[in-house]
Coordinates of C-alpha atoms in Angstrom, one line a residue:
L256 CA -29.2 41.5 -32.6
V257 CA -31.1 41.5 -28.9
T258 CA -31.6 43.8 -27.0
I259 CA -32.8 44.6 -23.8
Y260 CA -34.2 48.3 -22.2
Y261 CA -35.2 48.3 -19.1
T262 CA -36.6 50.8 -15.8
T263 CA -36.5 51.4 -12.5
D264 CA -39.5 52.8 -11.2
G265 CA -41.8 50.0 -12.2
S266 CA -42.4 52.4 -15.7
D267 CA -42.9 50.6 -19.6
P268 CA -39.3 50.5 -20.4
T269 CA -40.1 50.2 -24.3
N270 CA -38.0 53.7 -24.2
G271 CA -35.9 52.9 -21.7
T272 CA -32.4 52.9 -20.3
Q273 CA -30.4 49.9 -23.0
Y274 CA -29.1 46.9 -20.6
S275 CA -25.3 46.9 -20.5
S276 CA -23.6 45.7 -17.4
A277 CA -25.4 45.0 -13.9
F278 CA -26.5 48.1 -11.8
P279 CA -27.8 48.1 -7.9
V280 CA -30.9 47.8 -6.7
S281 CA -32.9 48.6 -3.3
D282 CA -35.6 47.5 -1.4
G283 CA -38.7 48.3 -3.1
M284 CA -36.8 48.8 -6.2
I285 CA -39.2 48.0 -9.3
I286 CA -37.5 46.9 -12.6
K287 CA -39.1 45.7 -16.4
A288 CA -37.4 44.4 -19.3
I289 CA -38.2 44.0 -22.5
A290 CA -36.7 42.1 -25.3
K291 CA -36.0 44.2 -28.9
K292 CA -35.1 43.2 -32.3
S293 CA -34.8 44.5 -35.3
G294 CA -37.9 42.7 -38.6
L295 CA -39.5 41.1 -34.7
S296 CA -42.0 41.0 -32.8
N297 CA -40.5 42.9 -29.3
S298 CA -40.9 40.4 -26.3
D299 CA -43.6 40.7 -23.8
I300 CA -42.5 43.1 -20.4
A301 CA -40.9 41.0 -17.6
S302 CA -41.3 42.6 -14.2
L303 CA -39.0 42.4 -10.8
T304 CA -39.5 43.8 -7.6
I305 CA -36.9 44.3 -5.4
V306 CA -37.8 43.0 -1.9
L307 CA -34.2 42.7 1.1
N308 CA -36.1 43.9 3.5
P309 CA -39.9 41.6 3.9
T310 CA -41.8 40.7 7.2
I311 CA -41.2 37.2 7.8
N312 CA -43.2 35.9 10.2
I313 CA -42.5 33.0 12.5
D314 CA -45.9 30.7 12.6
G315 CA -46.5 28.1 14.9
G316 CA -45.0 28.7 18.5
P317 CA -43.1 29.0 21.0
F318 CA -40.6 27.2 20.5
T319 CA -39.4 25.0 23.7
Y320 CA -36.2 22.3 23.2
N321 CA -36.2 19.2 21.6
G322 CA -33.5 17.9 21.4
T323 CA -33.3 18.3 17.2
Q324 CA -33.9 20.4 14.8
Q325 CA -37.0 23.7 14.6
Q326 CA -38.0 23.5 11.6
P327 CA -40.8 26.7 11.6
A328 CA -43.0 27.8 8.8
V329 CA -43.1 31.0 7.4
T330 CA -45.3 33.7 6.5
V331 CA -43.4 36.6 4.2
K332 CA -45.4 39.5 3.3
K333 CA -44.6 42.9 1.2
G334 CA -46.2 45.6 3.1
D335 CA -49.4 44.1 3.3
D336 CA -49.1 41.0 0.4
V337 CA -48.2 38.0 0.8
I338 CA -45.6 37.0 -0.7
N339 CA -46.2 33.5 -2.6
P340 CA -43.6 30.7 -1.3
T341 CA -42.4 30.2 -4.9
E342 CA -40.7 32.8 -4.8
Y343 CA -37.6 31.9 -2.8
Q344 CA -36.2 29.2 -0.3
V345 CA -36.2 29.5 3.6
S346 CA -33.4 28.3 5.5
Y347 CA -32.5 27.6 9.7
S348 CA -29.1 28.1 11.5
N349 CA -28.9 28.3 14.6
N350 CA -32.2 26.7 15.4
I351 CA -31.3 23.0 18.1
D352 CA -29.5 24.4 21.4
V353 CA -31.4 27.6 23.7
G354 CA -29.4 30.3 23.9
I355 CA -28.7 31.6 20.2
S356 CA -30.7 32.8 18.5
A357 CA -32.8 30.5 16.1
T358 CA -32.9 32.5 12.1
V359 CA -35.0 32.5 9.5
T360 CA -33.4 33.0 6.7
I361 CA -35.3 33.9 3.2
S362 CA -32.9 33.8 -0.7
D363 CA -34.5 33.5 -3.2
A364 CA -35.7 31.4 -5.2
E365 CA -34.8 31.8 -9.1
G366 CA -37.5 33.2 -11.6
G367 CA -41.0 34.4 -11.0
E368 CA -42.9 38.4 -10.1
Y369 CA -40.0 38.5 -6.8
Y370 CA -36.7 39.0 -5.8
V371 CA -36.3 38.3 -1.7
A372 CA -33.9 38.4 0.8
G373 CA -33.6 38.5 4.3
S374 CA -34.2 37.4 7.8
T375 CA -35.7 37.0 10.6
T376 CA -35.1 35.1 14.7
F377 CA -36.9 33.1 17.0
T378 CA -36.4 31.6 20.5
I379 CA -35.7 27.9 22.0
S380 CA -37.1 27.9 25.1
P381 CA -35.7 25.6 28.1
M382 CA -37.3 21.9 28.4
S383 CA -38.5 21.6 31.9
I384 CA -36.9 18.3 33.6
G385 CA -40.0 19.0 36.5
S386 CA -41.4 21.0 38.3
G387 CA -40.7 20.1 41.6
N388 CA -41.4 16.5 42.1
D389 CA -42.4 14.0 39.8
P390 CA -40.5 14.2 35.7
V391 CA -41.6 15.3 33.2
D392 CA -42.7 12.9 30.6
G393 CA -40.1 12.5 28.8
I394 CA -37.3 12.1 31.7
T395 CA -36.4 9.7 33.5
I396 CA -34.1 9.5 36.2
D397 CA -32.1 6.5 37.7
V398 CA -30.6 6.8 40.6
M399 CA -28.0 3.9 41.6
E400 CA -26.1 3.2 44.6
N401 CA -22.2 2.8 44.1
G402 CA -21.0 1.0 48.5
E403 CA -20.9 4.3 50.2
S404 CA -22.0 6.5 46.9
H405 CA -24.5 7.5 45.2
S406 CA -24.8 8.4 41.6
V407 CA -27.7 9.3 39.2
T408 CA -28.8 8.5 35.5
V409 CA -30.9 11.3 33.7
K410 CA -32.6 11.0 30.0
H411 CA -34.8 12.0 27.3
N412 CA -36.7 10.0 25.6
G413 CA -33.5 7.7 26.5
N414 CA -31.3 10.0 25.0
T415 CA -28.4 9.6 28.7
L416 CA -28.4 13.6 28.8
T417 CA -24.4 15.4 30.2
Q418 CA -24.6 16.2 34.6
D419 CA -22.5 19.4 34.3
T420 CA -23.8 20.1 31.6
D421 CA -28.0 19.4 30.9
Y422 CA -28.4 18.6 34.4
T423 CA -27.0 19.2 38.3
W424 CA -28.7 17.1 41.3
T425 CA -28.0 17.1 44.7
G426 CA -28.8 14.4 47.5
N427 CA -28.6 13.5 51.5
T428 CA -30.6 10.5 53.0
V429 CA -34.1 10.6 54.2
G430 CA -34.8 8.5 57.0
D431 CA -33.7 5.0 55.2
D432 CA -33.9 6.8 51.8
Y433 CA -31.6 8.2 49.4
E434 CA -33.7 11.2 47.6
V435 CA -32.0 13.2 44.6
T436 CA -33.1 16.4 43.4
V437 CA -31.9 16.9 39.7
T438 CA -32.5 21.0 38.7
G439 CA -32.3 21.3 34.9
M440 CA -29.5 23.8 32.8
G441 CA -28.1 24.9 30.0
N442 CA -31.2 23.2 27.5
Y443 CA -32.9 22.1 30.3
T444 CA -34.6 24.1 33.5
G445 CA -37.0 22.7 36.4
S446 CA -36.0 19.2 38.5
A447 CA -37.3 17.2 40.0
K448 CA -36.7 13.9 42.3
A449 CA -36.2 10.5 43.0
Q450 CA -35.0 8.2 45.4
Y451 CA -32.9 5.2 46.2
I452 CA -34.9 2.5 48.7
P453 CA -33.1 0.1 49.4
V454 CA -34.7 -2.8 52.0
T455 CA -32.6 -5.4 53.0
P456 CA -28.4 -6.4 51.9
G457 CA -28.9 -7.7 48.5
Y458 CA -32.4 -6.4 47.5
Y459 CA -33.5 -3.2 47.1
V460 CA -35.8 -1.5 45.1
L461 CA -35.5 1.4 42.6
H462 CA -37.9 4.0 42.5
Q463 CA -38.2 5.2 38.7
N464 CA -40.9 8.4 38.2
G465 CA -42.8 6.6 41.1
K466 CA -42.5 3.0 39.7
G467 CA -41.3 0.1 42.4
Y468 CA -38.0 -1.8 40.6
L469 CA -37.6 -5.0 42.5
K470 CA -34.0 -6.0 42.6
V471 CA -33.0 -10.1 43.2
S472 CA -29.3 -10.5 43.1
G473 CA -29.1 -8.4 39.8
A474 CA -32.5 -9.5 38.0
G475 CA -35.3 -7.7 38.4
V476 CA -38.8 -9.0 38.9
N477 CA -41.1 -6.1 38.0

């Protein structure tokens, strides 16, 4: 019959408490254990340091909304000592949208010299649509005429954004042109302008990100 003896203060466990059932642990506790069996040599001493409140440093940043999960690397410490990444697993939650604290959770990896558990948060800031005139790279604004009214389509890297969730827009006639201002909301901030410039009935120029496209009876010629 193998008997396990342990201590929780980091001392030699040879004459420690005989293990019989689970026991509570606390942050910073150093558990040492040894196995004994009559007629055999004692096992090597195993040591486990409990780290329930590690220092978790987020690498990189600041973080700006980009439509995908953001999973920054982390450095985990006990005091000044960096804990080897093999000692823990990293998971993320709420790490796409703006307005919710993105969370990094550290959980223990089996084996090793540490039992590690804890979490921290980081902030995702809104992405700027523009600074008042041209849209930023990745944002496109299309202005279309529908009879006597106009509509606007905004895309981020080809993905269509949702009006009144991702942006709002206002428009007014400037001379013969129709100018719109798109203002970011939710995951987006800033503003940018675009114009619809009519030429003659059946002929018009659609201005998108500073480029003009001539449309003739539905066919487009750059």
